[in-house]
């Protein structure tokens, strides 16, 4: 019932679902991601409705986007999703050290992605593509920026979790947290795949 | 002005659909009320009654009945609805026999442009009684909605080149009240307009009269004032700027500012003679229409009177 | 005291600020929602006084627009939603035999963020003007070009903060109902109120994020010169209408479904009969929830979406009448053959049925798009949605409050005063809104500050105003009732209506903080009634008496919402010109906003880092004959 039963020692195979609290957390987070899907769905709709409103004299998506950087960012983020899977697998076999290492790698990839995105935005602003330039630019920065903020929050969150696991070890209280953070990381990865397709690829095609 | 007394085929079609829905719905309401009253009286608990009624789980036959009957009623309602939706969506903007009107809504007045006739007016939509009127509506600022209850349902005026079309006919001559039906600011409730339906000959005369040149006031001082203070924004005949309501023939309109009704027998607070109304409006526009862009112009009482006198005399023969 | 951990127990004000107990949070929701209901009601009365005669100038035109905007926004987001959450919090865990909700801490966050958002929205009255673009805040009237005060900033940020609370509340109830049901309580044995709360929570989950995006977009437009809805820079005003109504239409079902649940419970109890057609009721609820997402554009028939969209949305909207009709007839046939007792709660419930039917049929009328060209944005619409929201939801909330008051507070509300409250409110309601149908048909647009004389509107408007005053008297009677009842001794029994059917009536009134001494074993629908019919007085327990785990109270949810409140103010006032003083540098550089957000994030950090295992109530503390007997 409570969080006391398995605090240390023998962890069950799926420690995140060992307690009612854990199961609640995982289910609640699935539902939260359902809500997040609607959130990004609405942002995508707004972007699709406004993406042709570039305005006279402003850079078009075709001129603006540099697919090389974006493809690299995509590759980095997809890989980080894989490393977070390795972390969860290590958790399921109760290997704490590899789990922490995989989480650290995930965070580093996340930081690399953010770095690329900041560079990209900086570059765009210099090209005259500011937040307030046009309806296209506003919806672009809002959609991609919301995603970037999610990545940033994820990096912070997983970093705090790594610190916690260092101190408290892996148990039925920390396991659901790691599991849920993994779910979150996959989610923002999936969202990025859609951004890459809808924003960048479709923007390049016109 | 009521939707319940339609004065043209479009409003009649809408009223017909309203009658059909009201009929079906009254039927539903009567049935529910009857069952409710019967149940409440028949099955009320008598004092001291401790019996336990049978715990019925449901009844498939009944449940199917009250699922199927509403579906049938909805089909009866749905078919004419869909037919009417497509019928009313007909586009007459390319029809040479229709009278084309471009409606532009402003905070808080209406601009009516007849592109094929080369005429532009404000606040009062003049139309002939023998043609289809094809409307292209848009806004110059915020959302408004164009509504003439007794002639046709409304259409929103959208910004940003998003033009809506509708059409209606008005076979009976007369004056109809039109309204803005979308919250657009403090004077939303005062954004009325008039639709004047006349026969074809009068309409043609009106179009011609609108194009006639209009003489400036005879008094040079008043003419100077008018030029400086009024025509900077308003147009009268060929004179003045186009940004704000066209004042050609304002003396023969039904109202001043769309809300002060012109009549020689004032009955209500918002009624008066044309001249009185003009004076009231020019003296303090904010008091008549809060939030209006019409400024309080720096004029003496005498000057306002002189200008109002001139404007009240601007009548069109049609 | 044999607590597992030393846990600080608060008393007085601190107890209420730190509570994570769903029953206390329910009471907080009720207090806050009730307060905002009075505020919104006062605004309504001012509106009706302004309209009692033609060309009246009791309030100024722009004040009137503020009043109508705040009336709508307050009633929907700050009165109706929290009062529903009050009932859900107070009752749902009891009905499913749970000791608490799934996330007690998150539950408290839900309340406090809602409250912070609500207070922030109302601060606008004292800070240079309330929002004035209608509760729908259509662009471009709501864009910075046409709305230059801070009013709409308060709208977008206040609602955003309140919306966070609602969203997490919805998730909390979904998980609670899925994971925390007592043994034997299968989905198809859940009481109807729990079912409707479940579907409502699902609707919240899928509808509120759309609102969040809409509000964020409008906030970016207003505060950071974005162009979402700014037509001059390529923005699209109709996009706002779509986003708003994709949220807004499900919102009305979010409001009405729990009222359906309350009515089902109350009518069944006071007819001494099982709910007629339970499974079709569940099916109808799910279907209404599903269809609720398919019909948003019926609010936009006159926007010019084209005949195909209008026809599709017309038909989809009409379809909702079918499941709603199923419900109406099921209620009538629940009473059929029953033994109906006319308590105040049941009066409200029975009064609800014909009233809601009237609101429903006008809904179908509005669904016929060509006819809607005439009804749209007229007083006909005002009459329609007040029939479904006041005649539906508010009557339902009153029924629920009279019904569950003893379970929430341990005291029965006074029946005589209650019946007076019902009749004044009910008659006042019909007087106010029935005539508005005709005003609309006669051509009176909604949201008008005044109307001209000689159009035939005068008498109907006067009647409407008199009705509104009667409703006010009814509400005062309810408040009086609450005060009088609070002075009486706490003596309600476990099952004060004597015909209780569901689990909440098996425990003491008010419920102990752990709800159930032993988790009950549920053996069928109407679990308690089933035991009663077999001659038992209590439920069969599903577990032996043991230590009960409780979550510990926390001040963090309150502090988090204060942080958001500060951040909201910080964002709003960042753009102003404050010269060069200290305030200028704090505000213009978003330091206040960042400070507020830092408070909230800091609380999240603390919550994550410090594990809170809660505490245990040991069996020797559980004396007295509360809860389920072994």
Short mmCIF file of N, CA and C in Angstrom, two decimals, chain C residues 252-393:
data_model
loop_
_atom_site.label_atom_id
_atom_site.label_comp_id
_atom_site.label_asym_id
_atom_site.label_seq_id
_atom_site.Cartn_x
_atom_site.Cartn_y
_atom_site.Cartn_z
N UNK C 252 -19.35 23.74 -22.04
CA UNK C 252 -20.73 23.73 -21.55
C UNK C 252 -21.13 22.33 -21.13
N UNK C 253 -20.55 21.30 -21.75
CA UNK C 253 -20.85 19.95 -21.28
C UNK C 253 -20.08 19.63 -20.01
N UNK C 254 -18.89 20.22 -19.89
CA UNK C 254 -18.17 20.09 -18.62
C UNK C 254 -19.06 20.60 -17.49
N UNK C 255 -19.77 21.69 -17.75
CA UNK C 255 -20.61 22.27 -16.72
C UNK C 255 -21.85 21.43 -16.47
N UNK C 256 -22.50 20.97 -17.54
CA UNK C 256 -23.83 20.41 -17.36
C UNK C 256 -23.77 18.94 -16.93
N UNK C 257 -22.76 18.18 -17.34
CA UNK C 257 -22.78 16.75 -17.05
C UNK C 257 -22.85 16.44 -15.56
N UNK C 258 -22.02 17.08 -14.71
CA UNK C 258 -22.14 16.78 -13.28
C UNK C 258 -23.53 17.12 -12.74
N UNK C 259 -24.17 18.17 -13.32
CA UNK C 259 -25.54 18.47 -12.88
C UNK C 259 -26.45 17.30 -13.24
N UNK C 260 -26.27 16.72 -14.44
CA UNK C 260 -27.03 15.52 -14.80
C UNK C 260 -26.84 14.44 -13.73
N UNK C 261 -25.59 14.29 -13.29
CA UNK C 261 -25.30 13.27 -12.29
C UNK C 261 -26.03 13.54 -10.99
N UNK C 262 -26.00 14.80 -10.54
CA UNK C 262 -26.68 15.16 -9.29
C UNK C 262 -28.16 14.83 -9.40
N UNK C 263 -28.76 15.24 -10.53
CA UNK C 263 -30.19 15.02 -10.71
C UNK C 263 -30.50 13.52 -10.66
N UNK C 264 -29.66 12.72 -11.30
CA UNK C 264 -29.87 11.28 -11.28
C UNK C 264 -29.88 10.74 -9.86
N UNK C 265 -28.93 11.19 -9.05
CA UNK C 265 -28.84 10.71 -7.67
C UNK C 265 -30.06 11.15 -6.86
N UNK C 266 -30.38 12.43 -6.99
CA UNK C 266 -31.42 13.00 -6.12
C UNK C 266 -32.78 12.40 -6.48
N UNK C 267 -33.09 12.34 -7.78
CA UNK C 267 -34.39 11.82 -8.18
C UNK C 267 -34.52 10.36 -7.78
N UNK C 268 -33.48 9.60 -7.97
CA UNK C 268 -33.51 8.18 -7.62
C UNK C 268 -33.73 8.01 -6.11
N UNK C 269 -32.97 8.77 -5.31
CA UNK C 269 -33.10 8.63 -3.85
C UNK C 269 -34.50 8.98 -3.38
N UNK C 270 -35.02 10.12 -3.85
CA UNK C 270 -36.30 10.57 -3.32
C UNK C 270 -37.49 9.94 -4.02
N UNK C 271 -37.24 9.09 -5.02
CA UNK C 271 -38.33 8.29 -5.55
C UNK C 271 -38.27 6.88 -4.95
N UNK C 272 -37.25 6.64 -4.12
CA UNK C 272 -36.99 5.31 -3.57
C UNK C 272 -36.88 4.27 -4.68
N UNK C 273 -36.32 4.68 -5.79
CA UNK C 273 -36.26 3.74 -6.90
C UNK C 273 -34.90 3.76 -7.54
N UNK C 274 -34.51 2.62 -8.07
CA UNK C 274 -33.28 2.53 -8.83
C UNK C 274 -33.38 3.43 -10.06
N UNK C 275 -32.26 4.01 -10.46
CA UNK C 275 -32.25 4.86 -11.65
C UNK C 275 -32.69 4.04 -12.86
N UNK C 276 -33.69 4.55 -13.57
CA UNK C 276 -34.23 3.84 -14.73
C UNK C 276 -33.18 3.86 -15.85
N UNK C 277 -32.94 2.70 -16.45
CA UNK C 277 -32.04 2.64 -17.61
C UNK C 277 -30.63 3.10 -17.31
N UNK C 278 -30.02 2.58 -16.20
CA UNK C 278 -28.68 3.03 -15.80
C UNK C 278 -27.68 2.91 -16.94
N UNK C 279 -27.67 1.76 -17.62
CA UNK C 279 -26.62 1.60 -18.64
C UNK C 279 -26.84 2.56 -19.80
N UNK C 280 -28.11 2.83 -20.15
CA UNK C 280 -28.30 3.79 -21.24
C UNK C 280 -27.93 5.20 -20.78
N UNK C 281 -28.08 5.47 -19.48
CA UNK C 281 -27.64 6.76 -18.95
C UNK C 281 -26.14 6.91 -19.12
N UNK C 282 -25.40 5.86 -18.77
CA UNK C 282 -23.94 5.91 -18.90
C UNK C 282 -23.58 6.12 -20.36
N UNK C 283 -24.23 5.35 -21.22
CA UNK C 283 -23.95 5.45 -22.65
C UNK C 283 -24.25 6.86 -23.15
N UNK C 284 -25.39 7.41 -22.71
CA UNK C 284 -25.76 8.76 -23.16
C UNK C 284 -24.72 9.78 -22.69
N UNK C 285 -24.22 9.62 -21.46
CA UNK C 285 -23.22 10.56 -20.94
C UNK C 285 -21.96 10.53 -21.78
N UNK C 286 -21.50 9.32 -22.08
CA UNK C 286 -20.28 9.18 -22.87
C UNK C 286 -20.49 9.80 -24.25
N UNK C 287 -21.66 9.51 -24.84
CA UNK C 287 -21.94 10.02 -26.19
C UNK C 287 -22.00 11.54 -26.20
N UNK C 288 -22.64 12.13 -25.18
CA UNK C 288 -22.71 13.59 -25.13
C UNK C 288 -21.29 14.16 -25.04
N UNK C 289 -20.47 13.54 -24.19
CA UNK C 289 -19.09 14.01 -24.05
C UNK C 289 -18.36 13.95 -25.37
N UNK C 290 -18.56 12.86 -26.10
CA UNK C 290 -17.87 12.68 -27.38
C UNK C 290 -18.37 13.71 -28.40
N UNK C 291 -19.69 13.80 -28.54
CA UNK C 291 -20.25 14.73 -29.52
C UNK C 291 -19.90 16.17 -29.19
N UNK C 292 -19.69 16.43 -27.88
CA UNK C 292 -19.38 17.79 -27.46
C UNK C 292 -18.18 18.39 -28.19
N UNK C 293 -17.27 17.52 -28.67
CA UNK C 293 -16.08 18.02 -29.37
C UNK C 293 -16.33 18.20 -30.87
N UNK C 294 -17.50 17.79 -31.35
CA UNK C 294 -17.73 17.77 -32.79
C UNK C 294 -18.60 18.93 -33.25
N UNK C 295 -18.95 19.82 -32.38
CA UNK C 295 -20.00 20.77 -32.72
C UNK C 295 -19.62 22.23 -32.51
N UNK C 296 -18.31 22.49 -32.29
CA UNK C 296 -17.97 23.84 -31.84
C UNK C 296 -18.40 24.91 -32.84
N UNK C 297 -18.40 24.58 -34.15
CA UNK C 297 -18.64 25.65 -35.12
C UNK C 297 -20.09 26.09 -35.17
N UNK C 298 -20.98 25.44 -34.38
CA UNK C 298 -22.35 25.96 -34.38
C UNK C 298 -22.43 27.31 -33.65
N UNK C 299 -21.34 27.70 -33.01
CA UNK C 299 -21.29 29.05 -32.46
C UNK C 299 -20.88 30.06 -33.52
N UNK C 300 -20.55 29.54 -34.70
CA UNK C 300 -19.93 30.38 -35.72
C UNK C 300 -20.65 30.30 -37.06
N UNK C 301 -21.95 29.99 -37.03
CA UNK C 301 -22.69 29.86 -38.29
C UNK C 301 -22.64 31.15 -39.11
N UNK C 302 -22.60 32.29 -38.42
CA UNK C 302 -22.64 33.54 -39.17
C UNK C 302 -21.24 34.07 -39.49
N UNK C 303 -20.22 33.28 -39.14
CA UNK C 303 -18.86 33.75 -39.38
C UNK C 303 -18.50 33.66 -40.86
N UNK C 304 -19.26 32.83 -41.60
CA UNK C 304 -18.96 32.68 -43.02
C UNK C 304 -18.04 31.52 -43.29
N UNK C 305 -18.34 30.35 -42.69
CA UNK C 305 -17.49 29.18 -42.90
C UNK C 305 -17.89 28.42 -44.15
N UNK C 306 -19.01 28.79 -44.75
CA UNK C 306 -19.46 28.11 -45.95
C UNK C 306 -20.54 27.09 -45.65
N UNK C 307 -21.33 26.75 -46.67
CA UNK C 307 -22.49 25.90 -46.46
C UNK C 307 -22.15 24.48 -46.02
N UNK C 308 -21.02 23.93 -46.49
CA UNK C 308 -20.70 22.55 -46.13
C UNK C 308 -20.48 22.44 -44.63
N UNK C 309 -19.63 23.33 -44.11
CA UNK C 309 -19.36 23.31 -42.68
C UNK C 309 -20.64 23.57 -41.89
N UNK C 310 -21.41 24.56 -42.33
CA UNK C 310 -22.63 24.87 -41.60
C UNK C 310 -23.58 23.69 -41.58
N UNK C 311 -23.73 22.99 -42.70
CA UNK C 311 -24.64 21.86 -42.74
C UNK C 311 -24.16 20.74 -41.82
N UNK C 312 -22.86 20.43 -41.89
CA UNK C 312 -22.32 19.35 -41.06
C UNK C 312 -22.49 19.66 -39.58
N UNK C 313 -22.14 20.88 -39.21
CA UNK C 313 -22.21 21.22 -37.79
C UNK C 313 -23.66 21.33 -37.31
N UNK C 314 -24.57 21.70 -38.23
CA UNK C 314 -25.99 21.70 -37.88
C UNK C 314 -26.44 20.30 -37.49
N UNK C 315 -26.13 19.34 -38.35
CA UNK C 315 -26.60 17.97 -38.12
C UNK C 315 -25.95 17.39 -36.87
N UNK C 316 -24.62 17.60 -36.74
CA UNK C 316 -23.93 17.06 -35.57
C UNK C 316 -24.54 17.61 -34.29
N UNK C 317 -24.89 18.89 -34.31
CA UNK C 317 -25.45 19.51 -33.12
C UNK C 317 -26.82 18.92 -32.79
N UNK C 318 -27.63 18.72 -33.83
CA UNK C 318 -28.96 18.16 -33.57
C UNK C 318 -28.85 16.77 -32.95
N UNK C 319 -27.80 16.02 -33.35
CA UNK C 319 -27.65 14.66 -32.84
C UNK C 319 -27.57 14.63 -31.32
N UNK C 320 -27.02 15.68 -30.72
CA UNK C 320 -26.86 15.68 -29.26
C UNK C 320 -28.21 15.59 -28.57
N UNK C 321 -29.26 16.01 -29.29
CA UNK C 321 -30.59 15.93 -28.68
C UNK C 321 -30.96 14.49 -28.33
N UNK C 322 -30.43 13.53 -29.10
CA UNK C 322 -30.85 12.14 -28.86
C UNK C 322 -30.40 11.63 -27.49
N UNK C 323 -29.09 11.65 -27.18
CA UNK C 323 -28.71 11.19 -25.84
C UNK C 323 -29.32 12.04 -24.72
N UNK C 324 -29.49 13.34 -24.98
CA UNK C 324 -30.08 14.18 -23.94
C UNK C 324 -31.52 13.77 -23.69
N UNK C 325 -32.25 13.47 -24.79
CA UNK C 325 -33.63 13.01 -24.65
C UNK C 325 -33.69 11.71 -23.86
N UNK C 326 -32.74 10.81 -24.12
CA UNK C 326 -32.70 9.55 -23.38
C UNK C 326 -32.66 9.83 -21.89
N UNK C 327 -31.80 10.79 -21.52
CA UNK C 327 -31.66 11.11 -20.10
C UNK C 327 -32.97 11.64 -19.52
N UNK C 328 -33.58 12.57 -20.24
CA UNK C 328 -34.81 13.18 -19.73
C UNK C 328 -35.86 12.09 -19.44
N UNK C 329 -36.06 11.20 -20.43
CA UNK C 329 -37.10 10.18 -20.23
C UNK C 329 -36.70 9.19 -19.16
N UNK C 330 -35.41 8.90 -19.04
CA UNK C 330 -34.98 8.01 -17.96
C UNK C 330 -35.30 8.62 -16.59
N UNK C 331 -35.12 9.93 -16.46
CA UNK C 331 -35.45 10.55 -15.18
C UNK C 331 -36.96 10.46 -14.91
N UNK C 332 -37.74 10.76 -15.94
CA UNK C 332 -39.19 10.71 -15.75
C UNK C 332 -39.62 9.30 -15.35
N UNK C 333 -39.01 8.29 -15.98
CA UNK C 333 -39.43 6.92 -15.67
C UNK C 333 -38.77 6.37 -14.42
N UNK C 334 -37.77 7.08 -13.91
CA UNK C 334 -37.29 6.74 -12.57
C UNK C 334 -38.37 7.10 -11.56
N UNK C 335 -39.01 8.24 -11.81
CA UNK C 335 -40.06 8.67 -10.87
C UNK C 335 -41.33 7.83 -11.05
N UNK C 336 -41.55 7.37 -12.26
CA UNK C 336 -42.76 6.60 -12.58
C UNK C 336 -42.80 5.34 -11.69
N UNK C 337 -43.89 5.22 -10.96
CA UNK C 337 -44.02 4.04 -10.10
C UNK C 337 -43.26 4.16 -8.80
N UNK C 338 -42.58 5.30 -8.60
CA UNK C 338 -41.81 5.48 -7.38
C UNK C 338 -42.67 6.06 -6.26
N UNK C 339 -41.99 6.44 -5.19
CA UNK C 339 -42.68 7.05 -4.07
C UNK C 339 -41.95 8.37 -3.83
N UNK C 340 -42.46 9.43 -4.47
CA UNK C 340 -41.69 10.67 -4.58
C UNK C 340 -41.85 11.55 -3.35
N UNK C 341 -40.73 11.90 -2.74
CA UNK C 341 -40.76 12.78 -1.58
C UNK C 341 -40.24 14.15 -2.01
N UNK C 342 -41.02 15.20 -1.68
CA UNK C 342 -40.66 16.53 -2.18
C UNK C 342 -39.82 17.30 -1.18
N UNK C 343 -38.59 16.86 -0.99
CA UNK C 343 -37.65 17.67 -0.23
C UNK C 343 -37.19 18.82 -1.13
N UNK C 344 -36.51 19.80 -0.51
CA UNK C 344 -36.01 20.91 -1.32
C UNK C 344 -35.09 20.41 -2.42
N UNK C 345 -34.21 19.47 -2.04
CA UNK C 345 -33.28 18.94 -3.05
C UNK C 345 -34.06 18.37 -4.22
N UNK C 346 -35.11 17.64 -3.92
CA UNK C 346 -35.86 17.00 -4.99
C UNK C 346 -36.68 18.03 -5.78
N UNK C 347 -37.16 19.07 -5.12
CA UNK C 347 -37.86 20.13 -5.85
C UNK C 347 -36.94 20.72 -6.92
N UNK C 348 -35.70 21.01 -6.50
CA UNK C 348 -34.75 21.54 -7.48
C UNK C 348 -34.53 20.53 -8.60
N UNK C 349 -34.44 19.25 -8.23
CA UNK C 349 -34.15 18.24 -9.25
C UNK C 349 -35.33 18.08 -10.21
N UNK C 350 -36.55 18.04 -9.65
CA UNK C 350 -37.72 17.87 -10.51
C UNK C 350 -37.93 19.13 -11.33
N UNK C 351 -37.70 20.30 -10.70
CA UNK C 351 -37.81 21.56 -11.44
C UNK C 351 -36.82 21.62 -12.59
N UNK C 352 -35.70 20.98 -12.40
CA UNK C 352 -34.66 20.94 -13.43
C UNK C 352 -35.17 20.30 -14.71
N UNK C 353 -35.94 19.21 -14.60
CA UNK C 353 -36.25 18.41 -15.79
C UNK C 353 -36.99 19.22 -16.86
N UNK C 354 -38.16 19.81 -16.57
CA UNK C 354 -38.82 20.58 -17.62
C UNK C 354 -38.02 21.80 -18.06
N UNK C 355 -37.32 22.44 -17.10
CA UNK C 355 -36.54 23.62 -17.46
C UNK C 355 -35.45 23.26 -18.45
N UNK C 356 -34.77 22.17 -18.15
CA UNK C 356 -33.69 21.79 -19.04
C UNK C 356 -34.23 21.36 -20.40
N UNK C 357 -35.40 20.74 -20.43
CA UNK C 357 -35.99 20.38 -21.71
C UNK C 357 -36.20 21.63 -22.55
N UNK C 358 -36.67 22.70 -21.90
CA UNK C 358 -36.88 23.94 -22.66
C UNK C 358 -35.56 24.49 -23.19
N UNK C 359 -34.52 24.43 -22.35
CA UNK C 359 -33.21 24.87 -22.85
C UNK C 359 -32.72 23.97 -23.96
N UNK C 360 -33.04 22.68 -23.86
CA UNK C 360 -32.59 21.73 -24.87
C UNK C 360 -33.27 21.96 -26.21
N UNK C 361 -34.59 22.18 -26.18
CA UNK C 361 -35.29 22.34 -27.46
C UNK C 361 -34.88 23.64 -28.15
N UNK C 362 -34.64 24.69 -27.37
CA UNK C 362 -34.16 25.90 -28.05
C UNK C 362 -32.77 25.64 -28.62
N UNK C 363 -32.02 24.75 -27.98
CA UNK C 363 -30.72 24.38 -28.54
C UNK C 363 -30.86 23.75 -29.91
N UNK C 364 -31.83 22.84 -30.05
CA UNK C 364 -32.05 22.23 -31.36
C UNK C 364 -32.49 23.28 -32.36
N UNK C 365 -33.32 24.22 -31.90
CA UNK C 365 -33.75 25.29 -32.81
C UNK C 365 -32.55 26.08 -33.32
N UNK C 366 -31.62 26.38 -32.40
CA UNK C 366 -30.43 27.13 -32.79
C UNK C 366 -29.54 26.34 -33.74
N UNK C 367 -29.66 25.00 -33.66
CA UNK C 367 -28.79 24.18 -34.48
C UNK C 367 -29.13 24.29 -35.96
N UNK C 368 -30.36 24.68 -36.28
CA UNK C 368 -30.74 24.82 -37.68
C UNK C 368 -30.11 26.10 -38.22
N UNK C 369 -28.99 25.94 -38.93
CA UNK C 369 -28.15 27.10 -39.28
C UNK C 369 -28.92 28.27 -39.91
N UNK C 370 -29.79 28.03 -40.89
CA UNK C 370 -30.44 29.19 -41.52
C UNK C 370 -31.31 29.96 -40.52
N UNK C 371 -31.98 29.23 -39.64
CA UNK C 371 -32.77 29.92 -38.61
C UNK C 371 -31.83 30.62 -37.64
N UNK C 372 -30.65 30.02 -37.42
CA UNK C 372 -29.70 30.64 -36.50
C UNK C 372 -29.20 31.97 -37.02
N UNK C 373 -29.21 32.16 -38.36
CA UNK C 373 -28.83 33.48 -38.87
C UNK C 373 -29.70 34.56 -38.22
N UNK C 374 -30.94 34.18 -37.89
CA UNK C 374 -31.81 35.13 -37.20
C UNK C 374 -31.58 35.13 -35.69
N UNK C 375 -31.42 33.93 -35.10
CA UNK C 375 -31.29 33.88 -33.63
C UNK C 375 -29.94 34.40 -33.16
N UNK C 376 -28.91 34.16 -33.97
CA UNK C 376 -27.53 34.33 -33.52
C UNK C 376 -27.30 35.71 -32.90
N UNK C 377 -26.57 35.70 -31.76
CA UNK C 377 -26.22 36.95 -31.08
C UNK C 377 -27.44 37.82 -30.78
N UNK C 378 -28.60 37.18 -30.62
CA UNK C 378 -29.77 37.93 -30.18
C UNK C 378 -30.12 37.46 -28.77
N UNK C 379 -31.12 38.10 -28.18
CA UNK C 379 -31.52 37.68 -26.84
C UNK C 379 -32.07 36.26 -26.81
N UNK C 380 -32.43 35.72 -27.99
CA UNK C 380 -32.87 34.32 -28.01
C UNK C 380 -31.74 33.41 -27.50
N UNK C 381 -30.53 33.72 -27.94
CA UNK C 381 -29.38 32.93 -27.50
C UNK C 381 -29.15 33.13 -26.01
N UNK C 382 -29.32 34.36 -25.56
CA UNK C 382 -29.14 34.63 -24.12
C UNK C 382 -30.13 33.78 -23.32
N UNK C 383 -31.39 33.75 -23.79
CA UNK C 383 -32.39 32.94 -23.10
C UNK C 383 -31.99 31.48 -23.12
N UNK C 384 -31.57 31.00 -24.29
CA UNK C 384 -31.21 29.58 -24.42
C UNK C 384 -30.12 29.20 -23.43
N UNK C 385 -29.01 29.93 -23.43
CA UNK C 385 -27.91 29.42 -22.61
C UNK C 385 -28.13 29.67 -21.12
N UNK C 386 -29.00 30.63 -20.79
CA UNK C 386 -29.33 30.73 -19.37
C UNK C 386 -30.27 29.59 -18.97
N UNK C 387 -31.11 29.14 -19.88
CA UNK C 387 -31.94 27.98 -19.55
C UNK C 387 -31.09 26.75 -19.31
N UNK C 388 -30.04 26.55 -20.09
CA UNK C 388 -29.23 25.36 -19.83
C UNK C 388 -28.25 25.57 -18.69
N UNK C 389 -27.72 26.76 -18.53
CA UNK C 389 -26.70 26.92 -17.48
C UNK C 389 -27.35 27.21 -16.13
N UNK C 390 -28.26 28.17 -16.06
CA UNK C 390 -28.91 28.41 -14.77
C UNK C 390 -29.97 27.33 -14.53
N UNK C 391 -30.86 27.16 -15.52
CA UNK C 391 -31.93 26.18 -15.36
C UNK C 391 -31.40 24.77 -15.28
N UNK C 392 -30.24 24.53 -15.86
CA UNK C 392 -29.65 23.20 -15.78
C UNK C 392 -28.66 23.12 -14.64
N UNK C 393 -27.52 23.75 -14.87
CA UNK C 393 -26.43 23.60 -13.92
C UNK C 393 -26.73 24.14 -12.53
#
